[in-house]
Tab-separated table of C-alpha atoms in Angstrom:
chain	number	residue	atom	x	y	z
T	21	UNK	CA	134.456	98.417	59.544
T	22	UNK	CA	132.497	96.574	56.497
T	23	UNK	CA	130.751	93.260	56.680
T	24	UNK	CA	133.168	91.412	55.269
T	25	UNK	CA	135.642	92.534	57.840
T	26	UNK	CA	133.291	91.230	60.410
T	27	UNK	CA	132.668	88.253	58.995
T	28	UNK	CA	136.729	87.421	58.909
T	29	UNK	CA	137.251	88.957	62.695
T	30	UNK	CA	134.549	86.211	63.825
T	31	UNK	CA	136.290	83.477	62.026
T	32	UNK	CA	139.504	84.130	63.219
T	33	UNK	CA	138.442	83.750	66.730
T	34	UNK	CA	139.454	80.397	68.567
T	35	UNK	CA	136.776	77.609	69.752
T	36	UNK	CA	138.674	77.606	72.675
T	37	UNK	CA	138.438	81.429	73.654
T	38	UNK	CA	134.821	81.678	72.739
T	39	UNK	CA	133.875	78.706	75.267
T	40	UNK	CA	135.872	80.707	77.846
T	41	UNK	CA	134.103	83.719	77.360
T	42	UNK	CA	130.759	82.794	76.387
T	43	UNK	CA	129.949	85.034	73.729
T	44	UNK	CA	131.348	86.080	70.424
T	45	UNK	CA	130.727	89.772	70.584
T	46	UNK	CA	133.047	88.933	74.006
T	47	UNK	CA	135.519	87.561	71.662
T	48	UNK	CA	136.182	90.504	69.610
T	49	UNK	CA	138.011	94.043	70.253
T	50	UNK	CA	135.874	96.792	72.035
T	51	UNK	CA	135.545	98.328	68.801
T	52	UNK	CA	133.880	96.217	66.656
T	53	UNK	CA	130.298	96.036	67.104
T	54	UNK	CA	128.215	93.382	65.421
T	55	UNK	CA	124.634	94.300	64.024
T	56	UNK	CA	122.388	92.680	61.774
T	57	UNK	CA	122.860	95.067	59.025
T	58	UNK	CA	126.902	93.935	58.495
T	59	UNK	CA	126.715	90.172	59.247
T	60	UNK	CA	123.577	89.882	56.763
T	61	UNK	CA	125.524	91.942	54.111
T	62	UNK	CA	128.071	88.769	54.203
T	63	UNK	CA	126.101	85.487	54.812
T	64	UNK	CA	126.601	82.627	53.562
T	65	UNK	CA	123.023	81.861	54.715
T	66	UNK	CA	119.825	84.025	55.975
T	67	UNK	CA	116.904	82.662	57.762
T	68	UNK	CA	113.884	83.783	59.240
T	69	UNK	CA	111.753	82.620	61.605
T	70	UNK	CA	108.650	84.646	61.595
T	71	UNK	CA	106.282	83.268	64.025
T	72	UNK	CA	109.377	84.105	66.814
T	73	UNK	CA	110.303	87.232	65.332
T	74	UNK	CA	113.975	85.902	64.290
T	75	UNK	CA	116.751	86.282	61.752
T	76	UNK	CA	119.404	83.584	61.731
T	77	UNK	CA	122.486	84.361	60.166
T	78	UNK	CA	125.200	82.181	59.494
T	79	UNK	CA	128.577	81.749	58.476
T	80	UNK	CA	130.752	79.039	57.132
T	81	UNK	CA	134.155	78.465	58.237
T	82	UNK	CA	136.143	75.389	57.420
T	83	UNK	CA	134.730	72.285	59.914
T	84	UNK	CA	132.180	75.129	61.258
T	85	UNK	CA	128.992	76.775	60.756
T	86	UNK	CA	128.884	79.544	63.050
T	87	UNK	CA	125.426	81.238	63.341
T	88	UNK	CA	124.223	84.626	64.544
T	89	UNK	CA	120.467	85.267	66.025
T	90	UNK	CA	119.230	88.125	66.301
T	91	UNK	CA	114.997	89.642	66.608
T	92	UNK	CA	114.338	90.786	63.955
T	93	UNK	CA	114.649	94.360	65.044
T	94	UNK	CA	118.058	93.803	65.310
T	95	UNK	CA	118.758	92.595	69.377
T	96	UNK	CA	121.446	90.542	69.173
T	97	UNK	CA	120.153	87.224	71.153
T	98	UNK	CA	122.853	84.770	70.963
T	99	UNK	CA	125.075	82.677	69.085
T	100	UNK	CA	126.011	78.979	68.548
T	101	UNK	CA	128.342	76.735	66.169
T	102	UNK	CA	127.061	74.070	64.202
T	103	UNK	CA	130.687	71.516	64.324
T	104	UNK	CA	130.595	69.421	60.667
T	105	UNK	CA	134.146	68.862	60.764
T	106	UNK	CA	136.783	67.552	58.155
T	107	UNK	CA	139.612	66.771	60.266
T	108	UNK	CA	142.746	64.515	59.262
T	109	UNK	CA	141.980	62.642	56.363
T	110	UNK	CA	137.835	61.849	56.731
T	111	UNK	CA	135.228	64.285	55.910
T	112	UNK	CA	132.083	64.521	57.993
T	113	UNK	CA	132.587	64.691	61.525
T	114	UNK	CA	135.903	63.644	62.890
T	115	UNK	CA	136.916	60.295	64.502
T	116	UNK	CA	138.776	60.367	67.625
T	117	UNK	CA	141.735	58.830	66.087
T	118	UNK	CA	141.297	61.711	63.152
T	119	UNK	CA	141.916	64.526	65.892
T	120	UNK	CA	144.658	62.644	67.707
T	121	UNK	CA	146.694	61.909	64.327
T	122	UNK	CA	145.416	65.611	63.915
T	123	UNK	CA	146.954	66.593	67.181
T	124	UNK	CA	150.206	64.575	66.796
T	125	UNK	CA	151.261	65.382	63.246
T	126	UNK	CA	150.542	69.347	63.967
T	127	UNK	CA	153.344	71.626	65.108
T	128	UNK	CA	151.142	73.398	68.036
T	129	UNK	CA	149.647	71.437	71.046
T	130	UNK	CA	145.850	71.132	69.464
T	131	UNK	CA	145.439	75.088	68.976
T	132	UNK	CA	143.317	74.757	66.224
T	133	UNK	CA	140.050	76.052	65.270
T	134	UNK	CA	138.344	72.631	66.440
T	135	UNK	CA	141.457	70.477	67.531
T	136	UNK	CA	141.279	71.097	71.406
T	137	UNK	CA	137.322	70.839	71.537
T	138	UNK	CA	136.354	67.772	69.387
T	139	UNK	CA	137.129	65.024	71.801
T	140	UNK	CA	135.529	64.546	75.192
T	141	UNK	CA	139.261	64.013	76.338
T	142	UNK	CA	140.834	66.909	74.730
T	143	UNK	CA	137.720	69.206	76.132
T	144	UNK	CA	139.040	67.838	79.365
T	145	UNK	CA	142.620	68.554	79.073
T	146	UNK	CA	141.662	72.088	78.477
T	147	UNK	CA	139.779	72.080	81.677
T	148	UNK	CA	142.724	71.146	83.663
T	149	UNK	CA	144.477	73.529	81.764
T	150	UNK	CA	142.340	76.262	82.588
T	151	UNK	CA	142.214	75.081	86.419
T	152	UNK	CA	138.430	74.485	86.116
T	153	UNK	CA	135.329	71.948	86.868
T	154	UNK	CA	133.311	70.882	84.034
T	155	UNK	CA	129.630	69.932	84.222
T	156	UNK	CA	128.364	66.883	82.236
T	157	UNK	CA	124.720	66.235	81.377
T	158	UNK	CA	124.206	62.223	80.143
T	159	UNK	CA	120.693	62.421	77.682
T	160	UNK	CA	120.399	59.073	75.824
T	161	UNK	CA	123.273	59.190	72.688
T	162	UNK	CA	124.207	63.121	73.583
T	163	UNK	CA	126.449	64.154	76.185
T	164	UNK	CA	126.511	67.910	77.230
T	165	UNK	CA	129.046	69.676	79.221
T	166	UNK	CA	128.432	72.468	80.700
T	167	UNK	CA	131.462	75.506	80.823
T	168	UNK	CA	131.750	77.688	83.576
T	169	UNK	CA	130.838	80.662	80.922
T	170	UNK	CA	127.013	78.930	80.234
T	171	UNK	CA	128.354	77.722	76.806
T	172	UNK	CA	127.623	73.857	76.403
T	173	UNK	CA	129.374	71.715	73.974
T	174	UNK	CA	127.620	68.652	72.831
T	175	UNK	CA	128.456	65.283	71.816
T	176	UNK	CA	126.783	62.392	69.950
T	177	UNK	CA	127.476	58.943	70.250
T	178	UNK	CA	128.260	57.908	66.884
T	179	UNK	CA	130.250	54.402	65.927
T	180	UNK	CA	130.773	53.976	69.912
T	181	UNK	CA	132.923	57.440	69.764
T	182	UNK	CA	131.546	60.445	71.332
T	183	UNK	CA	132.017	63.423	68.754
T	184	UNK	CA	131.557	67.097	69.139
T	185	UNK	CA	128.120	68.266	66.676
T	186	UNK	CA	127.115	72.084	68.489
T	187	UNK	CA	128.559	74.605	70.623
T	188	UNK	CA	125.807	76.282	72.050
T	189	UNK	CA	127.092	80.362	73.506
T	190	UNK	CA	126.109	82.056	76.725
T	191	UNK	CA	122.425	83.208	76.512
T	192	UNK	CA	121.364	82.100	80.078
T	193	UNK	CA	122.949	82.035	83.519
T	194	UNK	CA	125.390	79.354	84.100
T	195	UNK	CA	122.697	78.343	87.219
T	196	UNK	CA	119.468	78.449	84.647
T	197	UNK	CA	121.368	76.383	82.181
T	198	UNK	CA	121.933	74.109	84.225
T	199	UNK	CA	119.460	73.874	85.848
T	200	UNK	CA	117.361	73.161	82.514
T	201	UNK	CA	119.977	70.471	81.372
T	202	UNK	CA	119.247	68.301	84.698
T	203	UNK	CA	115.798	68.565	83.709
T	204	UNK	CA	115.904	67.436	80.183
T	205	UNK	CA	118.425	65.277	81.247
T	206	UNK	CA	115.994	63.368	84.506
T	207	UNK	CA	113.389	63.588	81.595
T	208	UNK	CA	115.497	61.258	79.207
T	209	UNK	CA	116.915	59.321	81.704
């Protein structure tokens, strides 16, 4: 499998399954493996961080950055997904009324790449959907909830809307994470 094959394999992978598993190499058949040699090959953006020993790589999707770290000798760490969304009509991040028009003029139920995620009340509705408890973490402007599969979405207050920014993946223990989001969070607070 080439690079480029990778690249299109992670962007075809739903928001909504990657929270529920926690990991993109999760999201993707058995067989594909992803190193640093392929997703570098097809970047839309490189960086290094030398005094940590890290190489960032990242890809753009449409509303979505999604980037790969790895050490530089090629561990894969973790991933995350930077949310800069055009959604209806607006482009930046979406309003709340965006996604809903979104939601209602679309023929699925909010299946989207960024549809079901970008609202605190749509993350919700998946929750009950999926028959499970979400965490939330209250730090000044930014919300955080916390998925049963360690990933944490987060939300700024912006215009007196909450909007989605970063989807952080699995790199911790759901019990470490949050156990390091109450402590930011008693620190802010």
């Amino acid at each position: 499998m080439n690079s480029e094959q990778t690249k299109s394999l992670i962007g075809a992978i739903s928001l909504e399954e990657y929270v529920q598993k926690g990991k993109l190499p999760q999201c993707l058949p058995a067989d594909v493996q992803i190193t640093l040699e392929k997703v570098r090959a097809q970047a839309d953006e490189v960086w290094s961080v030398e005094a940590e020993k890290l190489e960032v790589i990242s890809f753009d999707y449409e509303g979505y950055t999604v980037n790969l770290t790895f050490q530089m000798d090629g561990t894969y760490l973790f991933d995350s997904v930077d949310v800069w969304a055009e959604v209806g009509s607006s482009v930046g991040v979406a309003t709340e009324i965006d996604v809903e028009s979104h939601l209602d003029s679309s023929s699925g139920s909010g299946t989207s790449m960024l549809d079901t995620l970008m609202t605190i009340e749509n993350v919700q509705r998946l929750a009950e959907d999926m028959q499970t408890k979400l965490e939330w973490f209250e730090m000044g402007d930014e919300r955080v909830c916390l998925m049963p599969s360690a990933v944490t979405l987060h939300y700024l207050k912006q215009q007196n809307r909450w909007k989605l920014v970063k989807i952080a993946g699995a790199y911790r223990s759901v019990d470490e994470v949050r156990a390091g989001l109450s402590r930011i969070a008693d620190a802010v607070n």
